[in-house]
Coordinates of C-alpha atoms in Angstrom, one line a residue:
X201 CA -21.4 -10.5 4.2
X202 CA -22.9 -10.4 8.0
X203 CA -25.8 -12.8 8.7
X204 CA -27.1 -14.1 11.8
X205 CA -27.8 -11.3 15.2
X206 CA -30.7 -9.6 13.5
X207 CA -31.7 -12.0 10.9
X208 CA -33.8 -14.7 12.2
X209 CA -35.3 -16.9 10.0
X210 CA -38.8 -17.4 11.9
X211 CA -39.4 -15.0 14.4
X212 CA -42.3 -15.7 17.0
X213 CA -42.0 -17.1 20.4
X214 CA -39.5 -20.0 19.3
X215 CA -36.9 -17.4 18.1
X216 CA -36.4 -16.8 21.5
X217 CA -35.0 -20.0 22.9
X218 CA -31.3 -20.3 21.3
X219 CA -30.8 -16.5 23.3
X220 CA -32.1 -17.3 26.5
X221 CA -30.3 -20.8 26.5
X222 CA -27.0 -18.5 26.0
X223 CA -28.6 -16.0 28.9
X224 CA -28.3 -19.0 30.9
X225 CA -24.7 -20.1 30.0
X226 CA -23.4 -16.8 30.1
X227 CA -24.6 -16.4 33.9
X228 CA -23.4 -19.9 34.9
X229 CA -20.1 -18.7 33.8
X230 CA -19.9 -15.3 35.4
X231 CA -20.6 -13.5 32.7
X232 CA -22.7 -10.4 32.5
X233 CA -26.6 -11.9 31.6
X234 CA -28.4 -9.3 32.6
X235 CA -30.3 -6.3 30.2
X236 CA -31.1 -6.9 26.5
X237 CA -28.7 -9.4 25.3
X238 CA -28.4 -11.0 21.1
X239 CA -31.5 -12.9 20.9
X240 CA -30.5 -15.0 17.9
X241 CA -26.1 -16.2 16.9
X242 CA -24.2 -14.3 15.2
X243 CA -23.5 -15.9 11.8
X244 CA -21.0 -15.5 8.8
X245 CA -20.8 -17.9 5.7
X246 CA -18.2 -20.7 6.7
X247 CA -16.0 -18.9 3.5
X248 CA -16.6 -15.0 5.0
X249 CA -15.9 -16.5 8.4
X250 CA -12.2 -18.7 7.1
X251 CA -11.5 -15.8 5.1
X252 CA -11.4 -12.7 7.8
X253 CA -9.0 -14.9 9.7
X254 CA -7.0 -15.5 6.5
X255 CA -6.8 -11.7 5.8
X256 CA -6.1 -10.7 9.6
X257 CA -3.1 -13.3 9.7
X258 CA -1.9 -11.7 6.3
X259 CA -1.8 -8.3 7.4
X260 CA -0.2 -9.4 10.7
X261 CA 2.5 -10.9 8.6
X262 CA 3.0 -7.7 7.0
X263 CA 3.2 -5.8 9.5
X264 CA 5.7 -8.1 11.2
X265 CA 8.0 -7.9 8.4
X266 CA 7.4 -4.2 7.8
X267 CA 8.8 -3.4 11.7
X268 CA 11.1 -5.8 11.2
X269 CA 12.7 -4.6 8.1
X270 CA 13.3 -0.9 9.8
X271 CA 16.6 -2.1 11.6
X272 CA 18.5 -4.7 12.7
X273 CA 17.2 -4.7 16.5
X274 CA 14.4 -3.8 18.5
X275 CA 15.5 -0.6 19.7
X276 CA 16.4 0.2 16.6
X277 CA 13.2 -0.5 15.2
X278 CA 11.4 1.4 17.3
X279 CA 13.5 4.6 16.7
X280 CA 13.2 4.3 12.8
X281 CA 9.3 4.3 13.5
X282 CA 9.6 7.4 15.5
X283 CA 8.1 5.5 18.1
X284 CA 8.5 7.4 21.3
X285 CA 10.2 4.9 23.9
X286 CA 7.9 6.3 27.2
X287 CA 5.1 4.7 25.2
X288 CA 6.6 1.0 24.4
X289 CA 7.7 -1.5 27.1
X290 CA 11.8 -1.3 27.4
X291 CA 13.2 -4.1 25.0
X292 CA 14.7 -7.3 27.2
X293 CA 17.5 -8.0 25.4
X294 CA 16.6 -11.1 23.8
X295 CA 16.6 -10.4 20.2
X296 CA 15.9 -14.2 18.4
X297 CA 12.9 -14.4 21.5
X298 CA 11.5 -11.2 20.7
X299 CA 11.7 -11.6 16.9
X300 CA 10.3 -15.0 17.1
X301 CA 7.3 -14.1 19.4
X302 CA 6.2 -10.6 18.4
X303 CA 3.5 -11.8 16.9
X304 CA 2.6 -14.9 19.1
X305 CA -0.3 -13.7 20.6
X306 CA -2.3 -11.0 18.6
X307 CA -5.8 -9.6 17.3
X308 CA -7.7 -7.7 14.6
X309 CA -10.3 -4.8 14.8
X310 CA -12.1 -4.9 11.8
X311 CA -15.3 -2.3 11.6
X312 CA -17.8 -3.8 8.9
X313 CA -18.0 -1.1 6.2
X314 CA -20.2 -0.6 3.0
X315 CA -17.3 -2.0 1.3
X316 CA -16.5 -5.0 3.7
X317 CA -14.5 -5.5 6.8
X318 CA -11.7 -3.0 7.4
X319 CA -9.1 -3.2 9.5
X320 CA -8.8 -0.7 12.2
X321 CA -6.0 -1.5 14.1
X322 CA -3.9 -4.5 15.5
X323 CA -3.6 -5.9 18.8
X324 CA -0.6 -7.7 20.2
X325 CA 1.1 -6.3 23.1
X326 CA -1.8 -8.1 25.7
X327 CA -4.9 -6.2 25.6
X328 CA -6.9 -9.0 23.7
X329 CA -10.7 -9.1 24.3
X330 CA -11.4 -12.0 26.6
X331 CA -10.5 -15.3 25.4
X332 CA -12.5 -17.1 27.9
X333 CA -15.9 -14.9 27.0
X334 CA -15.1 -16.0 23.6
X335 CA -14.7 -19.3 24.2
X336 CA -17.9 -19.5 26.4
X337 CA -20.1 -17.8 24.3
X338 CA -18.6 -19.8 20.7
X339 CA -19.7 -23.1 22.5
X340 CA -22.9 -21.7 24.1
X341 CA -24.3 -20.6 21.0
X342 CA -23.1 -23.9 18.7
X343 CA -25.2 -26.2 21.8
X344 CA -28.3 -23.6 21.8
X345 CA -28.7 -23.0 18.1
X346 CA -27.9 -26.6 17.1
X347 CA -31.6 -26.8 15.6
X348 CA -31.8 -23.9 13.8
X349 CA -31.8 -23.7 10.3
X350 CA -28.1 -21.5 10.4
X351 CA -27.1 -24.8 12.5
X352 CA -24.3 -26.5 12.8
X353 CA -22.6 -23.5 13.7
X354 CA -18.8 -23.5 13.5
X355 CA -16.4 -21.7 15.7
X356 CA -12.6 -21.9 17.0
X357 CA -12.6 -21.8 20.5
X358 CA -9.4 -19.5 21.5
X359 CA -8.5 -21.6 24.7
X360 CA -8.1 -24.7 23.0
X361 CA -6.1 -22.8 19.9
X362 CA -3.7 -21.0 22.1
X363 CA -2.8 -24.1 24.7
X364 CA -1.8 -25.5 21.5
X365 CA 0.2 -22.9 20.0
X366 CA 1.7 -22.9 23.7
X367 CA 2.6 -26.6 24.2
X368 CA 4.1 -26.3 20.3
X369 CA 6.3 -23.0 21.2
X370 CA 7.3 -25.2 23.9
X371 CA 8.2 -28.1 22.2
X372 CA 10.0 -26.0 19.4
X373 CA 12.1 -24.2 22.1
X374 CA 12.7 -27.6 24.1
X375 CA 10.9 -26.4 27.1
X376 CA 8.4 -27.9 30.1
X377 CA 5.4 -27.5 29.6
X378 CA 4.7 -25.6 32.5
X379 CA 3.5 -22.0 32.9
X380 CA 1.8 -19.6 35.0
X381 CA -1.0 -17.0 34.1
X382 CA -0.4 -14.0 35.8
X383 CA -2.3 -10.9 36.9
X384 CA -6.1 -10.1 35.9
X385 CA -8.0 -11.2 32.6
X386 CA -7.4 -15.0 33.5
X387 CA -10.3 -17.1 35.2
X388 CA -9.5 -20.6 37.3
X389 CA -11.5 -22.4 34.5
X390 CA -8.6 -21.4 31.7
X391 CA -6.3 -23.9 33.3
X392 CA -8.4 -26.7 32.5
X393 CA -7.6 -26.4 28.7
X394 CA -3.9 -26.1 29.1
X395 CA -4.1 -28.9 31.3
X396 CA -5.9 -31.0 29.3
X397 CA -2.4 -29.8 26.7
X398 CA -0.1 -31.3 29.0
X399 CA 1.0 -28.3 30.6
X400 CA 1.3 -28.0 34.9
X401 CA -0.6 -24.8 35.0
X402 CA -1.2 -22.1 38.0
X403 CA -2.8 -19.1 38.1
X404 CA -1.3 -15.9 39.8
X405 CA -3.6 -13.2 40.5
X406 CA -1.7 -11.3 42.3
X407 CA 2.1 -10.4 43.7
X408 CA 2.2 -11.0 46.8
X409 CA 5.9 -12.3 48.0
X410 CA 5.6 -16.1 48.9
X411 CA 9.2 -17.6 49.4
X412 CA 9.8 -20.8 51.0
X413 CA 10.9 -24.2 50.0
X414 CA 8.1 -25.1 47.8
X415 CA 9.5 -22.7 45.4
X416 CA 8.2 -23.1 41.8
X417 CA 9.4 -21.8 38.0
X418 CA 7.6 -22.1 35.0
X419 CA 8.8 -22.3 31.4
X420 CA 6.2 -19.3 30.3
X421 CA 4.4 -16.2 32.0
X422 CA 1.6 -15.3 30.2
X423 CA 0.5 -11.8 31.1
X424 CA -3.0 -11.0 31.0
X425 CA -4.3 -7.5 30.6
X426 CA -0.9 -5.5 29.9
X427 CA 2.4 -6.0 28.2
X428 CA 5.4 -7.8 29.8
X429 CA 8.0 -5.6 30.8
X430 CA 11.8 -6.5 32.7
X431 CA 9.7 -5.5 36.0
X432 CA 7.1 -7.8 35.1
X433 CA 9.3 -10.5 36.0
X434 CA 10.3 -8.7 38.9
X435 CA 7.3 -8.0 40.5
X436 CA 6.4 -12.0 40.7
X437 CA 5.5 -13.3 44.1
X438 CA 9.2 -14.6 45.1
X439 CA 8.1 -18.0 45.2
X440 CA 7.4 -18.0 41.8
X441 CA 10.2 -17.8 38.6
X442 CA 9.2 -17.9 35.1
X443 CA 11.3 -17.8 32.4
X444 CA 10.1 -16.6 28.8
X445 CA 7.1 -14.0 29.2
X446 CA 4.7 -13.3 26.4
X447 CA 3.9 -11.1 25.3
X448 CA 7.5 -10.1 24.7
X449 CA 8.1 -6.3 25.0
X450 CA 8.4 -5.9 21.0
X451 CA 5.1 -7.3 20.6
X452 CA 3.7 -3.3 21.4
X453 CA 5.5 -1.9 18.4
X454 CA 3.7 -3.7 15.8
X455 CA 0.2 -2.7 17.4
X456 CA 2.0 1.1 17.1
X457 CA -0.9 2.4 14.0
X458 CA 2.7 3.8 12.3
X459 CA 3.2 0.5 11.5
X460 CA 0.0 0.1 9.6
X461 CA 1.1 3.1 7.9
X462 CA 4.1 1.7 6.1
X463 CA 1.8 -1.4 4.8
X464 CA -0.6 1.1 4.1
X465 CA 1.8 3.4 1.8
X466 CA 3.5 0.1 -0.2
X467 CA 6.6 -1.4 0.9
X468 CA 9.2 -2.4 -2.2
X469 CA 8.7 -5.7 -1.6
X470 CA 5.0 -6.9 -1.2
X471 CA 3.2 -8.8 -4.1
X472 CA 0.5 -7.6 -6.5
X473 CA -1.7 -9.7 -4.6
X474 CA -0.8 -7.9 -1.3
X475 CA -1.0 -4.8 -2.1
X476 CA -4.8 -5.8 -3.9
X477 CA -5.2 -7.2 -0.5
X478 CA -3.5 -4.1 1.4
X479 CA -6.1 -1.5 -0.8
X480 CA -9.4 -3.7 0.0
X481 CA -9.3 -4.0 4.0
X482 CA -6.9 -1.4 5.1
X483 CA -8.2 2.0 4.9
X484 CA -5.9 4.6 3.6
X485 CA -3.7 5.2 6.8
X486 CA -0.3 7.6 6.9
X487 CA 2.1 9.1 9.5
X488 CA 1.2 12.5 10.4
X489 CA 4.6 14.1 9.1
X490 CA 4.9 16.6 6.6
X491 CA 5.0 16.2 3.1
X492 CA 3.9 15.2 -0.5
X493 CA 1.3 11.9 -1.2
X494 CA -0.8 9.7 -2.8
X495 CA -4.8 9.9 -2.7
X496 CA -6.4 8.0 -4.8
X497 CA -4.6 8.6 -7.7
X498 CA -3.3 12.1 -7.4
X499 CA -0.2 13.6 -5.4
X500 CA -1.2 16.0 -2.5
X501 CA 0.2 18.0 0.2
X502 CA -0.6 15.6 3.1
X503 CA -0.8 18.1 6.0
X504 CA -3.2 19.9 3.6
X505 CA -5.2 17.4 2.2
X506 CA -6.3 16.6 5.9
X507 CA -6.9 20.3 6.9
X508 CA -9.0 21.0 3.5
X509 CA -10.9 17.7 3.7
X510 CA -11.8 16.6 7.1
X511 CA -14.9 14.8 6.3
X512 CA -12.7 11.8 4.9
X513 CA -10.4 11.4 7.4
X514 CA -10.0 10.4 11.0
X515 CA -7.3 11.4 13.0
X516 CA -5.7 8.8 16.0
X517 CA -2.2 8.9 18.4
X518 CA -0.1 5.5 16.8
X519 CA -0.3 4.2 20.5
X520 CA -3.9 3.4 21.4
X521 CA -4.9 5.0 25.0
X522 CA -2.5 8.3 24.3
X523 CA -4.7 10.7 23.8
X524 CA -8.3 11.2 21.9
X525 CA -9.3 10.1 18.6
X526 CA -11.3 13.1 16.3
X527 CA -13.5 11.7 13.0
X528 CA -13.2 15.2 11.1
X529 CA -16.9 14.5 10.0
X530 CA -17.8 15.4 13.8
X531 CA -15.3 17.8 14.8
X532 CA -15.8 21.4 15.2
X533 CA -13.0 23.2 12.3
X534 CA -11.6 25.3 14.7
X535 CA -10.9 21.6 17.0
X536 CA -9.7 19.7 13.7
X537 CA -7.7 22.3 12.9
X538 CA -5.5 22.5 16.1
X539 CA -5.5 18.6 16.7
X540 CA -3.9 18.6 12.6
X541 CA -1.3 20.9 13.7
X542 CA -0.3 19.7 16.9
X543 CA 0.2 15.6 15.2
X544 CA 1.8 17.5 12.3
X545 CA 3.8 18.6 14.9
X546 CA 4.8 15.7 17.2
X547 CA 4.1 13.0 14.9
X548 CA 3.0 10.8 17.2
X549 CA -0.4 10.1 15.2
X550 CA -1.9 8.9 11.7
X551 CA -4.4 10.1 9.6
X552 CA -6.4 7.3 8.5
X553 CA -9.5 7.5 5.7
X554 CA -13.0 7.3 7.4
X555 CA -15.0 4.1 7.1
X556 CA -18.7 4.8 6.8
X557 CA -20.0 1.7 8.7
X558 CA -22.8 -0.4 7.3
X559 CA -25.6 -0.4 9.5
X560 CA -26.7 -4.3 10.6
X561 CA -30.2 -5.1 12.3
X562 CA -29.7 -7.1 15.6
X563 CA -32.5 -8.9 17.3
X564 CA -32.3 -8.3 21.4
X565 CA -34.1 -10.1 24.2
X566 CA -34.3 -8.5 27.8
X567 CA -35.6 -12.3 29.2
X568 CA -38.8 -11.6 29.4
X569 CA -40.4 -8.6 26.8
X570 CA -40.7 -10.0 22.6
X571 CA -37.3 -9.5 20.8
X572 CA -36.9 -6.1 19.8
X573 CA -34.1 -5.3 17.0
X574 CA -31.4 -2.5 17.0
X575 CA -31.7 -1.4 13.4
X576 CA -28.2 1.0 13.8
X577 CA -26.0 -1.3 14.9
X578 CA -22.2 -1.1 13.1
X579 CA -20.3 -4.6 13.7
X580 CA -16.8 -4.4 14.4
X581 CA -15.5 -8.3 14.1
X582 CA -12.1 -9.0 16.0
X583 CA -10.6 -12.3 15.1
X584 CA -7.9 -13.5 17.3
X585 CA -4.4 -15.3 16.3
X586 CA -2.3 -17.5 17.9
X587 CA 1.1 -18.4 15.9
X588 CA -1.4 -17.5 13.0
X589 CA -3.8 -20.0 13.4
X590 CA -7.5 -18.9 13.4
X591 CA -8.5 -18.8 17.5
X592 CA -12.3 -17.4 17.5
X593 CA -13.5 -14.5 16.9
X594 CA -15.9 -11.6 18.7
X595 CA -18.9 -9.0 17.7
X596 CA -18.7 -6.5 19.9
X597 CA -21.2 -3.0 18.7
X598 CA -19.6 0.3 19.4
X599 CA -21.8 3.2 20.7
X600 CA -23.3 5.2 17.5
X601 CA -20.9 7.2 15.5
X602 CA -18.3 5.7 17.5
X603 CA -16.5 3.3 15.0
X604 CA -15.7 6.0 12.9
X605 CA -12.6 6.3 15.7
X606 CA -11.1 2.9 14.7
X607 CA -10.1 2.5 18.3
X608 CA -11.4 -0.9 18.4
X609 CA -13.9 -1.8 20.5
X610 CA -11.7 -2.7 23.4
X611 CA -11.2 0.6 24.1
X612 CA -14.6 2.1 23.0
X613 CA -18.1 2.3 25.6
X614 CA -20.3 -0.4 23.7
X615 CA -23.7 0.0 22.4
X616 CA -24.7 -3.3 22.8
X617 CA -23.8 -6.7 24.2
X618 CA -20.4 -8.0 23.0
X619 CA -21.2 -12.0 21.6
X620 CA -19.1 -15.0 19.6
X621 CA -19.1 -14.7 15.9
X622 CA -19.9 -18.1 14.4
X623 CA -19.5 -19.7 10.8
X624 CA -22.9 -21.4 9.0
X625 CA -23.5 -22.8 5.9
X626 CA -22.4 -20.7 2.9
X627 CA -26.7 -20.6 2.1
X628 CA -27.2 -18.8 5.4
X629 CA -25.2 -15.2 3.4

């Protein structure tokens, strides 16, 4: 399925041009361009590459509806997950906003196994890799590797995608088109784009109180870095208002891996063809609570199951950051065994199937030495959604052993340089 980082169709001294051009880009933008960086794009067939987006937008959708369908409000929601309300931004009151938005802004994890790309977890309460590295690096690498035989390359820039699923929320809610980004993750250059979308954009790094005439309120507050909560709003500079912030509070609860779990399971309503989908790139996944289920065709003990087969499973808190994440494959027993009991008891965690990762060769380049290719490398591919619609995607290589977690690999020390993933010909797979 993978093509591209360690696959370069020559080799020799030209192979090494399309990297260093991106060396340069990456610099000129601020970016880290220093150490061993990809020496050559890296590449999906333009089907692999339209259909990871496809199946990341379908699992968000059941997801969605799967939190959804657990009560008639937020709160409500969260307490029929057994979601623990210290961990989840307090709801704001604004049901139809919330329901409507949850899933405005949101990304995949998927870890490249021997049996495909499998989705690890879900991200949409604002702690989305960078779009603007994304963006640089898609555009970077389609100019530099332009004449190589992968070339064109393809790739959906996630600045242009999400000004426009802005400017449409906008126009569907019969607001300005005016917002401000606040806190970190957001660059100056990231205005230009919403700009060029109609919107009067400003960036706020910081919260400073600035009152005076000149005061100024925005239609949207786009948090960058962490969820919005009913302080966020509060702790704006006091010159500044805005009115609708995103992401909306419930937007946390279907990142919450419990969530997964009910897709996981089977809900009573999802398609043949979902569930198919559901069994190919979801790993097995279940709430650490006590009691009789299904594996792979036979009815076990689940708090069992986990304790007398370790080597298949790995064992994560539903709330990504809580607490550690144990593989059982490289746990000591006497460790696996007291991390099982303690989830069994809080059930705050899932037990989730293991996904042996499929090693991929990628070529490196320090600037100066001949390539030299990481032979160990396991992808993890996060695509990233706005309103649904496809808004680039990122490679980023965990550490060894590593993605075994499924904590994704914003939240895991990386191996290797994190790069754009871009879509070729369907001859380059």
């Amino acid at each position: 399925m993978v093509t591209g980082a360690g696959n370069p169709p020559g080799g020799g001294p030209a192979a090494m041009v399309p990297g260093e051009a991106v060396r340069v880009g990456r610099a000129a933008a601020g970016l880290p361009a220093q150490g061993p960086l990809p020496a050559r794009p890296f590449v999906l067939p333009r089907g692999r590459y339209d259909e990871l987006f496809e199946t990341a937008a379908t699992l968000l959708t059941l997801v969605r509806r799967a939190v959804l369908a657990l009560g008639p409000t937020w709160p409500e929601r969260l307490v029929a997950l057994g979601a623990d309300p210290a961990d989840h931004p307090p709801h704001s009151g604004l049901e139809t906003v919330e329901t409507e938005c949850c899933a405005l802004l949101a990304g995949a994890d998927f870890l490249v196994g021997t049996g495909g790309p499998q989705l690890l977890g879900l991200d949409t309460g604002g702690t989305l890799g960078s779009h603007r590295e994304t963006g640089v690096l898609t555009r970077a690498w389609q100019r530099a590797a332009a004449a190589l035989p992968e070339g064109p390359l393809f790739g959906h820039d996630p600045r242009t995608v999400r000004a426009a699923a802005l400017a449409d929320l906008c126009a569907r809610r019969g607001l300005p088109r005016t917002v401000t980004l606040i806190g970190p993750g957001f660059h100056p250059d990231e205005l230009r784009e919403l700009r060029a979308h109609g919107f009067i954009a400003d960036l706020l790094p910081g919260t400073g109180a600035r009152d005076g005439p000149d005061r100024r309120s925005y239609a949207l507050g786009l948090f960058g870095g962490a969820p919005a909560t009913p302080g966020g709003a509060a702790a704006l500079p006091k010159a500044y208002r805005a009115g609708l912030l995103l992401p909306q509070p419930s937007s946390a609860l279907l990142a919450d891996k419990r969530a997964l779990a009910l897709v996981s399971e089977g809900l009573p309503w999802m398609t043949r063809g979902e569930r198919e989908l559901v069994e190919r790139r979801l790993p097995w996944t279940r709430i650490t609570l006590a009691g009789r289920t299904t594996w792979h065709g036979t009815e076990r003990d689940l708090p069992g199951l986990v304790l007398e087969e370790p080597e298949r499973f790995v064992l994560k808190r539903a709330v990504a950051g809580t607490g550690p994440v144990l593989a059982g494959h490289a746990t000591e027993p006497a460790v696996w065994a007291a991390a099982v009991r303690r989830a069994f008891g809080l059930g705050d965690s899932v037990v989730q199937e293991y996904v042996r990762p499929a090693p991929h060769p990628v070529e490196l380049s320090d600037g100066a030495a001949a390539p030299r290719t990481v032979r160990a490398a396991a992808p993890v591919l996060s695509p990233l959604l706005f309103a649904g619609r496809p808004g680039g995607c990122r490679v980023s290589f965990p550490a060894p052993a590593l993605p075994a977690s499924g904590a994704g690999p914003s939240r895991l020390p990386t191996g290797l340089p994190a790069d754009a993933v871009l879509a070729g010909r369907e001859t380059s797979g």
